[in-house]
Tab-separated table of C-alpha atoms in Angstrom:
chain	number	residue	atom	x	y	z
A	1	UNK	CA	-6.984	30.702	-55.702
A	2	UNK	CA	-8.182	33.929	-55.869
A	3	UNK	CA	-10.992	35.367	-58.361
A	4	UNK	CA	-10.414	38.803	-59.399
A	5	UNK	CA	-13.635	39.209	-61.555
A	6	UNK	CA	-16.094	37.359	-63.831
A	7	UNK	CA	-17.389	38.589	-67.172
A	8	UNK	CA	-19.882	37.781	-69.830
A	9	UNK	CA	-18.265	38.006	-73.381
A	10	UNK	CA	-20.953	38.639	-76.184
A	11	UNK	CA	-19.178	36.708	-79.144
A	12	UNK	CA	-16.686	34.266	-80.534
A	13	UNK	CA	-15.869	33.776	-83.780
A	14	UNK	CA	-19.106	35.056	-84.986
A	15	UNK	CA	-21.756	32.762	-83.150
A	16	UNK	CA	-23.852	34.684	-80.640
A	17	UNK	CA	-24.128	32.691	-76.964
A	18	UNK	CA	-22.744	33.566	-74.046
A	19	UNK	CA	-19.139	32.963	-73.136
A	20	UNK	CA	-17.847	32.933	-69.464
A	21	UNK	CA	-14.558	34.710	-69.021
A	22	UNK	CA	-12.344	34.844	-65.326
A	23	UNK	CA	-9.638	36.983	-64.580
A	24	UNK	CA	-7.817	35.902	-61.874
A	25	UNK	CA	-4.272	35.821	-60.467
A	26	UNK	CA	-1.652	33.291	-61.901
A	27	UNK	CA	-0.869	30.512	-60.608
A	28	UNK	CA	2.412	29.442	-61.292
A	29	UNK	CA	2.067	25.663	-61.397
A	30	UNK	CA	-1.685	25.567	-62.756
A	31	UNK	CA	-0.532	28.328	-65.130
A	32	UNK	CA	2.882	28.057	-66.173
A	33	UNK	CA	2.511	26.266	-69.670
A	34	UNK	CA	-0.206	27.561	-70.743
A	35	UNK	CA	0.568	30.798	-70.007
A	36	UNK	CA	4.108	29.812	-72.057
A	37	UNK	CA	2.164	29.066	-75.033
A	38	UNK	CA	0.191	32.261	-75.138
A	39	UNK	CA	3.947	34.322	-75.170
A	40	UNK	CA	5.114	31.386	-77.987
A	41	UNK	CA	2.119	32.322	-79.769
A	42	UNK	CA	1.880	36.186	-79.761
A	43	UNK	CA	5.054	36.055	-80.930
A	44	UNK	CA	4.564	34.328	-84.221
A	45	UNK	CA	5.671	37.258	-87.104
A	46	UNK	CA	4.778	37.482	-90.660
A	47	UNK	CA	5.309	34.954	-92.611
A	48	UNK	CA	8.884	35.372	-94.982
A	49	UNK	CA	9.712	38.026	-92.441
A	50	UNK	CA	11.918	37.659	-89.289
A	51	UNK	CA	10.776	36.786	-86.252
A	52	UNK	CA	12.138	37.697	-82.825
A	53	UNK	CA	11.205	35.306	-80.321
A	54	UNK	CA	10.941	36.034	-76.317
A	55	UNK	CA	12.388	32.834	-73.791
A	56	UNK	CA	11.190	33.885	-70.222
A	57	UNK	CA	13.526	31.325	-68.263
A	58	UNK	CA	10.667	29.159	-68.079
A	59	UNK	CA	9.332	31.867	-65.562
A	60	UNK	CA	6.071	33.811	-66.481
A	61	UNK	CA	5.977	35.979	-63.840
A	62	UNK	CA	9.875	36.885	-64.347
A	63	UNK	CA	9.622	40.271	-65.166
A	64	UNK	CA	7.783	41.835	-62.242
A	65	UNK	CA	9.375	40.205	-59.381
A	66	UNK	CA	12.115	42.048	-58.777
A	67	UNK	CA	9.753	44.580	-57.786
A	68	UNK	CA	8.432	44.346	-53.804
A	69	UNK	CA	4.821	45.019	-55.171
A	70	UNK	CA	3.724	43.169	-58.340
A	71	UNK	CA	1.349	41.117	-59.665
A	72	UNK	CA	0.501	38.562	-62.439
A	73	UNK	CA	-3.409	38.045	-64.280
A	74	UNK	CA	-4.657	35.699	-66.412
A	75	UNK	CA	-7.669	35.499	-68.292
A	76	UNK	CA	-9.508	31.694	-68.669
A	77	UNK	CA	-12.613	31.586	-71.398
A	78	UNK	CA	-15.175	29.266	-71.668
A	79	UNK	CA	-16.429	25.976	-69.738
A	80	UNK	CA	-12.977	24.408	-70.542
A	81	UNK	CA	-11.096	27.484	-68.356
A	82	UNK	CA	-8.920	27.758	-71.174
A	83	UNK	CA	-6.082	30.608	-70.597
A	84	UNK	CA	-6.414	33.198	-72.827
A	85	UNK	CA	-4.810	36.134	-71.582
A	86	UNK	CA	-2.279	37.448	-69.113
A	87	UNK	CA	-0.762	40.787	-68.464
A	88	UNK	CA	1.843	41.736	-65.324
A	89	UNK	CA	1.998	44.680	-63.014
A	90	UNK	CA	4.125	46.596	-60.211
A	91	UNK	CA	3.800	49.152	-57.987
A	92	UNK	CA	6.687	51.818	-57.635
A	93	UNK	CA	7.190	55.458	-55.632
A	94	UNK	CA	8.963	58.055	-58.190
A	95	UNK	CA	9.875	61.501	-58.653
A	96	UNK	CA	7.784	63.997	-61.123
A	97	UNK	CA	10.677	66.585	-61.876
A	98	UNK	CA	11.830	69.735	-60.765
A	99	UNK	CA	8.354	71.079	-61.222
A	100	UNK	CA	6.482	68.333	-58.489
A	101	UNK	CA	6.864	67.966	-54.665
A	102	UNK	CA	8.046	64.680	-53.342
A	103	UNK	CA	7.464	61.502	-54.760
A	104	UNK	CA	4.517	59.960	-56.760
A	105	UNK	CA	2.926	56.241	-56.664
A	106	UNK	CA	3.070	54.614	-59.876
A	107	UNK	CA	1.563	51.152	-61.075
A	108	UNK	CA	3.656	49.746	-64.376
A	109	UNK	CA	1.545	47.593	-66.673
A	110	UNK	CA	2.983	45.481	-69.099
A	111	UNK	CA	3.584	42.217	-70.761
A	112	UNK	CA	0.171	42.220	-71.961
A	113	UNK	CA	-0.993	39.262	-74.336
A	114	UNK	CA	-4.315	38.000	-75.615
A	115	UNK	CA	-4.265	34.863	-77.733
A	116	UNK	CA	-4.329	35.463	-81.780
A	117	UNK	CA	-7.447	33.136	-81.630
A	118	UNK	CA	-8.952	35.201	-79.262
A	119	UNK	CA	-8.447	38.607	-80.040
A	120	UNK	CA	-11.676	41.267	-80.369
A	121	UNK	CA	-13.250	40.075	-77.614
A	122	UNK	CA	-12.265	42.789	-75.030
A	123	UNK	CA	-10.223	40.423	-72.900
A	124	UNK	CA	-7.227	43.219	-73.236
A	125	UNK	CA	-9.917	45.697	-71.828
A	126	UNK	CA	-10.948	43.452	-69.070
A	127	UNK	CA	-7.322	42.400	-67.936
A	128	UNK	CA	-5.890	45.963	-67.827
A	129	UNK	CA	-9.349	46.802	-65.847
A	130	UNK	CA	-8.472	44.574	-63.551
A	131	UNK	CA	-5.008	45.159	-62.813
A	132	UNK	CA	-6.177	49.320	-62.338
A	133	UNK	CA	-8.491	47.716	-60.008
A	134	UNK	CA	-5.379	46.047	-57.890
A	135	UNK	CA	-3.609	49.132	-58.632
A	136	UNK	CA	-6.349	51.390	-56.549
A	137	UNK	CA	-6.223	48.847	-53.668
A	138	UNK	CA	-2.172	50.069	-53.645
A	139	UNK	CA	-3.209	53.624	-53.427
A	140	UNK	CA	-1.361	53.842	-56.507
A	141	UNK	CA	-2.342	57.415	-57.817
A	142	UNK	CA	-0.923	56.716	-61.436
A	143	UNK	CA	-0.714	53.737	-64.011
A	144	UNK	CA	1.727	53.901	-66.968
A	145	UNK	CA	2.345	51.134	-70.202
A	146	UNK	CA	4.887	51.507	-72.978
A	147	UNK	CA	5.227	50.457	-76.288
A	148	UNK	CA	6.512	50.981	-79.606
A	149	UNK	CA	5.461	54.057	-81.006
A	150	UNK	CA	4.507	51.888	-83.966
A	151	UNK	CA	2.665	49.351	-82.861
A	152	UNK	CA	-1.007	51.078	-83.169
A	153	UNK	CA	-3.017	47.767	-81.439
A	154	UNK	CA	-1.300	48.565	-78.063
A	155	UNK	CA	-1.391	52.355	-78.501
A	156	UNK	CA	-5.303	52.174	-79.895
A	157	UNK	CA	-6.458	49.810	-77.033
A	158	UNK	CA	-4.823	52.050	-73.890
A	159	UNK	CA	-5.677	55.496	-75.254
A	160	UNK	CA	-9.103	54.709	-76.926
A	161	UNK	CA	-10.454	51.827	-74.452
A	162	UNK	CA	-8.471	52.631	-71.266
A	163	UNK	CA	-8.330	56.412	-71.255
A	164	UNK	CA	-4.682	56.358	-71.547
A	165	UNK	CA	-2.610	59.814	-72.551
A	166	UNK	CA	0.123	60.000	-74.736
A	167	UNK	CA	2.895	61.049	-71.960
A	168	UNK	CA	6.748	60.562	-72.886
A	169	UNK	CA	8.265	59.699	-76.042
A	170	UNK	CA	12.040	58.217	-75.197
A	171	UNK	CA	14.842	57.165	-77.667
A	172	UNK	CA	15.389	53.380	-77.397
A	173	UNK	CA	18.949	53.122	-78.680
A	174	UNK	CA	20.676	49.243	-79.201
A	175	UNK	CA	24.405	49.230	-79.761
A	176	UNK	CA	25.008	45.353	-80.974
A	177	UNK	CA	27.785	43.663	-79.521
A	178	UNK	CA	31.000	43.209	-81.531
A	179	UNK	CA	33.830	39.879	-81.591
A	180	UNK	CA	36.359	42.496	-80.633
A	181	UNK	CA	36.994	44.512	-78.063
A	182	UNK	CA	36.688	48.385	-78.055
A	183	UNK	CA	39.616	50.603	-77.417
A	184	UNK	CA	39.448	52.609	-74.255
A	185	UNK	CA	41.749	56.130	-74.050
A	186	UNK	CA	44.883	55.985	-71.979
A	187	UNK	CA	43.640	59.190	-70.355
A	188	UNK	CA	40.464	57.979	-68.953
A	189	UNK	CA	40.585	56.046	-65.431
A	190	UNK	CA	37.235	53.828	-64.878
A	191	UNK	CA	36.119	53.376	-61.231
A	192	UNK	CA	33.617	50.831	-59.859
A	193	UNK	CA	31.701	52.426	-57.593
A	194	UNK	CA	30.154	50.737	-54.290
A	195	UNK	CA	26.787	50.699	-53.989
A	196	UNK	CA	26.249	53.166	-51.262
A	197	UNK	CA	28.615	55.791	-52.612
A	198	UNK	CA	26.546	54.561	-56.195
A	199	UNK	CA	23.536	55.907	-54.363
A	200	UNK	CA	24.506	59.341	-53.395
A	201	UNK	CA	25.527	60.256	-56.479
A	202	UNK	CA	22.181	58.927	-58.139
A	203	UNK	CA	20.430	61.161	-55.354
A	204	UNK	CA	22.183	63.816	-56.285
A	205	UNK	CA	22.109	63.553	-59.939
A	206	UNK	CA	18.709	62.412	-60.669
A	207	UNK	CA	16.490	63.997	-57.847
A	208	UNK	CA	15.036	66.570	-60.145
A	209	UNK	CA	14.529	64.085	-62.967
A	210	UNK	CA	11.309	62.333	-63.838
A	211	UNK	CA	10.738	58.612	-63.076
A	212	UNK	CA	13.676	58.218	-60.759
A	213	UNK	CA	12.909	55.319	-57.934
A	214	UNK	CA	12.577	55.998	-54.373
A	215	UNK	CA	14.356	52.473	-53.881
A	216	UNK	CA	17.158	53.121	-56.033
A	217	UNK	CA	19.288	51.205	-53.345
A	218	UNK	CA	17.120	48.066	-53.973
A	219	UNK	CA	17.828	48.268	-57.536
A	220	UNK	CA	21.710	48.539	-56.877
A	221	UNK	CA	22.038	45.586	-54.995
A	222	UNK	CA	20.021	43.403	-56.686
A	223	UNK	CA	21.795	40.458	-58.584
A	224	UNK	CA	21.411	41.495	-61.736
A	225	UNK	CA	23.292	44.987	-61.241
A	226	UNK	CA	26.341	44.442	-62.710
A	227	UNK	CA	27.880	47.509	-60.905
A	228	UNK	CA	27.740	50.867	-61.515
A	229	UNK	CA	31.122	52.789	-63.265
A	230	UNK	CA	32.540	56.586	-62.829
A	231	UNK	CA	34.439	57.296	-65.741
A	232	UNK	CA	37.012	60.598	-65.137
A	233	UNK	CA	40.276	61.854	-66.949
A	234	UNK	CA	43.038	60.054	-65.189
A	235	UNK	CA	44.841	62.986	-64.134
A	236	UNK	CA	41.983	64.085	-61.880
A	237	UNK	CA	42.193	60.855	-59.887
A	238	UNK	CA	45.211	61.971	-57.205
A	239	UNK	CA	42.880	65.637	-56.313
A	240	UNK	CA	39.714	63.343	-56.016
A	241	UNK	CA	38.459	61.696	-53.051
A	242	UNK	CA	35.697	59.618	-53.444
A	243	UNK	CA	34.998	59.631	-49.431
A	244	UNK	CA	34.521	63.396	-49.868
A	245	UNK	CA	31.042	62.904	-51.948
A	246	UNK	CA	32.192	65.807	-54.185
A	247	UNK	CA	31.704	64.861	-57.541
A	248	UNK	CA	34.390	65.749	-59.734
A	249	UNK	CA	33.769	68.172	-62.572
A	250	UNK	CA	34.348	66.123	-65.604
A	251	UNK	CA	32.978	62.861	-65.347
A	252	UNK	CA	30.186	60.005	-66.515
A	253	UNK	CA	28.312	57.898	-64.485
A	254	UNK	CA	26.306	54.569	-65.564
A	255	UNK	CA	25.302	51.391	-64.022
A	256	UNK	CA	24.771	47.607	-66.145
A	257	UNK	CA	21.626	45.529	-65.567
A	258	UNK	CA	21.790	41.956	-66.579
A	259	UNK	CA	18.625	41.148	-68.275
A	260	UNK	CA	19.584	37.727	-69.666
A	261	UNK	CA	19.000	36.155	-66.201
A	262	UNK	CA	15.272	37.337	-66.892
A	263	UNK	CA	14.874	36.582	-70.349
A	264	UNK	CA	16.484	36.234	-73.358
A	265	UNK	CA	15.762	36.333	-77.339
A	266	UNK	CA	16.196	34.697	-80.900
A	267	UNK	CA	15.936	35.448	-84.248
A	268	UNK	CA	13.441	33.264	-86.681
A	269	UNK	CA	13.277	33.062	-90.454
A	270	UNK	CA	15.657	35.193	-91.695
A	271	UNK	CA	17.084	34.464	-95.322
A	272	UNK	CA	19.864	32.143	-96.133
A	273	UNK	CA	21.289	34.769	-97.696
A	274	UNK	CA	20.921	37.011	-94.469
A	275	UNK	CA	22.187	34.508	-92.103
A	276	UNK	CA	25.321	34.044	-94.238
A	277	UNK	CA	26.236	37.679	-94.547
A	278	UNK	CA	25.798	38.024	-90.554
A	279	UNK	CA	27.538	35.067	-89.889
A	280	UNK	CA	30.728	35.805	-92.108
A	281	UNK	CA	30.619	39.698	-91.020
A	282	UNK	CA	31.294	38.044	-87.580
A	283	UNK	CA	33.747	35.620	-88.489
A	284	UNK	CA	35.635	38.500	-90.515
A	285	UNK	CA	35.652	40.534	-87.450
A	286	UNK	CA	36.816	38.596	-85.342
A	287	UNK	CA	40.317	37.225	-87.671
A	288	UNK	CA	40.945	41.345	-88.473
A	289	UNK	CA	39.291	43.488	-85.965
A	290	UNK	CA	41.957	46.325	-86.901
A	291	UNK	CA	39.105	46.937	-89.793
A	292	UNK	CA	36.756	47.822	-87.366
A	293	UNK	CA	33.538	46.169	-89.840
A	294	UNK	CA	30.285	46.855	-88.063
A	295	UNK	CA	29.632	42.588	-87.924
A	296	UNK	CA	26.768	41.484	-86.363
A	297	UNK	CA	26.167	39.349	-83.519
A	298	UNK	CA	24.830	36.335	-83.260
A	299	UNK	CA	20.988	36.393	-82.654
A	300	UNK	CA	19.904	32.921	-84.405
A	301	UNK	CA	20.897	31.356	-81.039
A	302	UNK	CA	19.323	32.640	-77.811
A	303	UNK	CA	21.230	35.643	-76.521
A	304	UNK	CA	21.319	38.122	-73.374
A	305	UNK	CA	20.757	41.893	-73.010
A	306	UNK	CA	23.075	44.376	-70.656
A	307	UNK	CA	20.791	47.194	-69.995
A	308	UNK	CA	22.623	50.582	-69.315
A	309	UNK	CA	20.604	52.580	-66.640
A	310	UNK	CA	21.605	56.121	-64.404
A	311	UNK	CA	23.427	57.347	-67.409
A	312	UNK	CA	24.942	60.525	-66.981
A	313	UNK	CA	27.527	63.055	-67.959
A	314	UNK	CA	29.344	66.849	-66.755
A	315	UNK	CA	32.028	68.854	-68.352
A	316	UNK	CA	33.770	69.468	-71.303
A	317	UNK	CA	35.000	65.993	-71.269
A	318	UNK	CA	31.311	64.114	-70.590
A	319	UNK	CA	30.894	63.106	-73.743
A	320	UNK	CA	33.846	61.356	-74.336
A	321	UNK	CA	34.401	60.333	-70.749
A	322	UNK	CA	30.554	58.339	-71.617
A	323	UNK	CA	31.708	56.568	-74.771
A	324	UNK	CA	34.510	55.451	-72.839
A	325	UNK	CA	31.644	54.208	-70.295
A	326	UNK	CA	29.596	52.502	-73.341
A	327	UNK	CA	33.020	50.896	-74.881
A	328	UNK	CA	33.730	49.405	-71.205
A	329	UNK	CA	30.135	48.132	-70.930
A	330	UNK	CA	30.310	46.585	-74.682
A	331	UNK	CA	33.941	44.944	-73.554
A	332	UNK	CA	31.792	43.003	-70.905
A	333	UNK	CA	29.229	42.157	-72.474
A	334	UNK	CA	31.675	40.869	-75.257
A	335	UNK	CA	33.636	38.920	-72.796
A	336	UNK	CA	30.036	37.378	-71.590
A	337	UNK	CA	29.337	35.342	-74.796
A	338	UNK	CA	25.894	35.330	-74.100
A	339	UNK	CA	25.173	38.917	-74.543
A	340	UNK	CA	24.271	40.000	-78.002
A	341	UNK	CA	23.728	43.487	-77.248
A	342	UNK	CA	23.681	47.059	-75.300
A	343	UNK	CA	20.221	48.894	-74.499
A	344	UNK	CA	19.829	52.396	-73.240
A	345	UNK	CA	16.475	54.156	-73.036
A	346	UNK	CA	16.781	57.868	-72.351
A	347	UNK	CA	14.418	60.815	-73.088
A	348	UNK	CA	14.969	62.890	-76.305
A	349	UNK	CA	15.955	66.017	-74.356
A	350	UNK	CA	18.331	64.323	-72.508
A	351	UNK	CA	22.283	65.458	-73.430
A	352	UNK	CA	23.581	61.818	-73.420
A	353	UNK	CA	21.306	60.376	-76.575
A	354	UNK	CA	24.659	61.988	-78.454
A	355	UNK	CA	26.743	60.225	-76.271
A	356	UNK	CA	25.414	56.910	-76.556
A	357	UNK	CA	26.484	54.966	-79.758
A	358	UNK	CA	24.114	52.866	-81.273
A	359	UNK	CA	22.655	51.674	-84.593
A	360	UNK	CA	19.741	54.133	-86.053
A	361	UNK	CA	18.061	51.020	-87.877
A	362	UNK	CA	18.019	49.025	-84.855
A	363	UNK	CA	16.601	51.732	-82.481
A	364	UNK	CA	13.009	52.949	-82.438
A	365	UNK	CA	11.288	55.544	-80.390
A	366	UNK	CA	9.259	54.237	-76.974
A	367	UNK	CA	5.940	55.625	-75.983
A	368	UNK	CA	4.555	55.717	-72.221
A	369	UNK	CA	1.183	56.505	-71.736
A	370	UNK	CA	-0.292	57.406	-68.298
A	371	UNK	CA	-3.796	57.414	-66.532
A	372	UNK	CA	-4.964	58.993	-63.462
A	373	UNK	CA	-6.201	56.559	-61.190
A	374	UNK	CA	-7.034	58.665	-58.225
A	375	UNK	CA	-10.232	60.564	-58.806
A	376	UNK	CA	-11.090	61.385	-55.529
A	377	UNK	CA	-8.495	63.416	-53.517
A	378	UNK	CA	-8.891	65.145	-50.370
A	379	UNK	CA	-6.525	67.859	-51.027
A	380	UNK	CA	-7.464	69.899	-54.285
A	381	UNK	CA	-4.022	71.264	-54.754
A	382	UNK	CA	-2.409	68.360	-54.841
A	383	UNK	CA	-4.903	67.382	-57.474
A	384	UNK	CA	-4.459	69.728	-59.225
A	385	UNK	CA	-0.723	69.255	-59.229
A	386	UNK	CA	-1.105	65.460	-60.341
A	387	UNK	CA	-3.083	67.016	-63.272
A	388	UNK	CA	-0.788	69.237	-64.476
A	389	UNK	CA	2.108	67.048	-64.110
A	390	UNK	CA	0.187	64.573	-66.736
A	391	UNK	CA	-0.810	67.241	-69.132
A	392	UNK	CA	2.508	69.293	-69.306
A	393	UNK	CA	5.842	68.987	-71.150
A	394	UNK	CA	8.533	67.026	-68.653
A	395	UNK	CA	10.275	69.583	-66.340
A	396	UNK	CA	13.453	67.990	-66.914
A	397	UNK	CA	15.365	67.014	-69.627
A	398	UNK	CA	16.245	63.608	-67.821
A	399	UNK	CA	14.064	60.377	-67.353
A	400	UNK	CA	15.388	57.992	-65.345
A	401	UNK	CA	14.278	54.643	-66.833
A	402	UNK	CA	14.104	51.669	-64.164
A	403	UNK	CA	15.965	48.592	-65.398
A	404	UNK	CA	12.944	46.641	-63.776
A	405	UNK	CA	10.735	47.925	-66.540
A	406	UNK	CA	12.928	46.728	-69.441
């Protein structure tokens, strides 16, 4: 076992004595339950209001270990070593934009939790410490979070407590997942790329974007890529040759993650009344799709996510050429039966947000935060440049958002 740090915490519940507090890294068979019950726990809504409830595949550390750096911490209180806390972080090398030379090293923080009966006593503070600590072993030179743009807690504890920036605000768009298929034109021809040819055309693309991995060929043969799709008008197909590398000059490209092998959700205590009408919108749907009614999945069981990463679009025919893309991802996730709905996360400069179809009331704006972790650099310039690139508008209208992250 190994013992990251150990802490004196001033108070609980009110009584003043001292209260021992570790954070160390998890153990997965000491840890596992416990560290179950404090995600069953956070996740506990208002009452009378829906709740929607996380299932990690009975695998805590889940979520970071598709990445070849990562870590998991948890936070025990007291004489009892009762598990309190637990947060998760990677380490990743990506670009800065158009404006910044080379590649960056980034450390991800997220899944952070702190049991409800254990809350204001700076265990959040001491776990993200701690993982910036691991971080700075990794020569990592930057560590991000995101959140909802809502949820002030998270915000107020990284910006106020951890000297955290607001960085990047990104659309969060969820298109749910319909009993019927969606129509694809006759006119568009969709290609399944191989992974190598995949990855030149990502290079090419996304090189000047923000955020875009240096592994991006780790990412696209992992598992849970469900492939990545060229969509191009059909009568461009017998002048194109994919050996060539020349991309063609209408087209879209995107690529499917499957996060239900990492997790998957549910919704709690919703309304009779609201069950009913989602339940017979679906059953409608699926006797008459011809009517096209906007039903709505099935949440109250557990259900899947397809993640749509590397989206992008050229020509006068992009944007339809990408709803053609988004139609052929829905139709698999449709034939699945245990995906309940489409997720795209792109920046809000980005030309495909208008692309992407989605429901308004279901998507929400994301915001990343970022701290500079290297305080001591040998070169000024470069800094100087690290500096800048935190303080400044993005350089490009494109974020590349790692389906590792989601």
């Amino acid at each position: 076992m190994k013992v990251v740090s150990v802490e004196i915490s001033p108070e609980l519940r009110g009584e003043k004595k001292e209260c021992l507090v570790v954070v160390r890294e998890y153990e997965e068979k000491k840890d596992k339950v416990a560290v179950e019950e404090i995600e069953r726990r956070c996740e506990i809504g208002q009452r009378g209001k829906p709740t929607l409830v996380t299932d990690l595949m009975g695998d805590p550390a889940c979520r970071v270990r598709h990445f070849p750096s990562h870590i998991v911490l948890v936070a025990e209180y007291g004489e009892e070593k009762e598990i309190v806390g637990v947060i998760r972080g990677c380490v990743k090398t990506v670009t800065r934009g158009a404006s910044g030379s080379g590649y960056v090293k980034l450390g991800y923080l997220l899944g952070l939790r702190v049991s409800p009966t254990h809350r204001r006593l700076n265990i959040g503070t001491k776990l993200v410490n701690k993982l910036e600590e691991w971080c700075k072993q990794n020569r990592v030179e930057f560590s991000y979070m995101a959140t909802d743009y809502t949820n002030e807690p998270s915000v107020n504890l990284f910006t106020k407590k951890c000297s955290y920036i607001k960085f990047r605000t990104l659309a969060m768009l969820i298109q749910p997942i319909h009993a019927h298929h969606k129509s694809i034109h006759s006119s568009v021809s969709i290609i399944r790329l191989p992974n190598i040819l995949a990855e030149s055309v990502y290079r090419q693309v996304f090189m000047n974007s923000e955020f875009f991995p240096k592994d991006i060929d780790l990412i696209l043969s992992s598992k849970l890529n469900l492939g990545t799709y060229m969509a191009v008008p059909k009568k461009v197909l017998p002048k194109w040759d994919l050996r060539a590398n020349i991309l063609p000059p209408n087209y879209a490209i995107l690529s499917v993650w499957n996060t239900k092998e990492v997790f998957k959700l549910q919704v709690k205590g919703v309304s009779p009344l609201a069950y009913a009408w989602c339940m017979g919108s679906r059953l409608v749907d699926g006797w008459i799709p011809w009517l096209r009614l906007p039903s709505f999945p099935d949440v109250f069981r557990k259900f899947g996510l397809y993640f749509l990463f590397g989206l992008h679009m050229e020509g006068r025919n992009g944007r339809s050429l990408m709803k053609s893309l988004c139609a052929f991802a829905h139709n698999m996730g449709r034939d699945d039966g245990e995906c309940g709905a489409l997720v795209a996360e792109v920046g809000p400069r980005d030309p495909v947000q208008e692309a992407i179809p989605h429901w308004r009331k279901f998507s929400w704006a994301d915001l990343w935060c970022i701290k500079n972790l290297k305080d001591e650099m040998d070169d000024p310039d470069e800094k100087s440049s690290l500096s800048d690139w935190m303080k400044s508008r993005s350089s490009s209208s494109v974020i590349f958002v790692d389906p590792r992250d989601f």
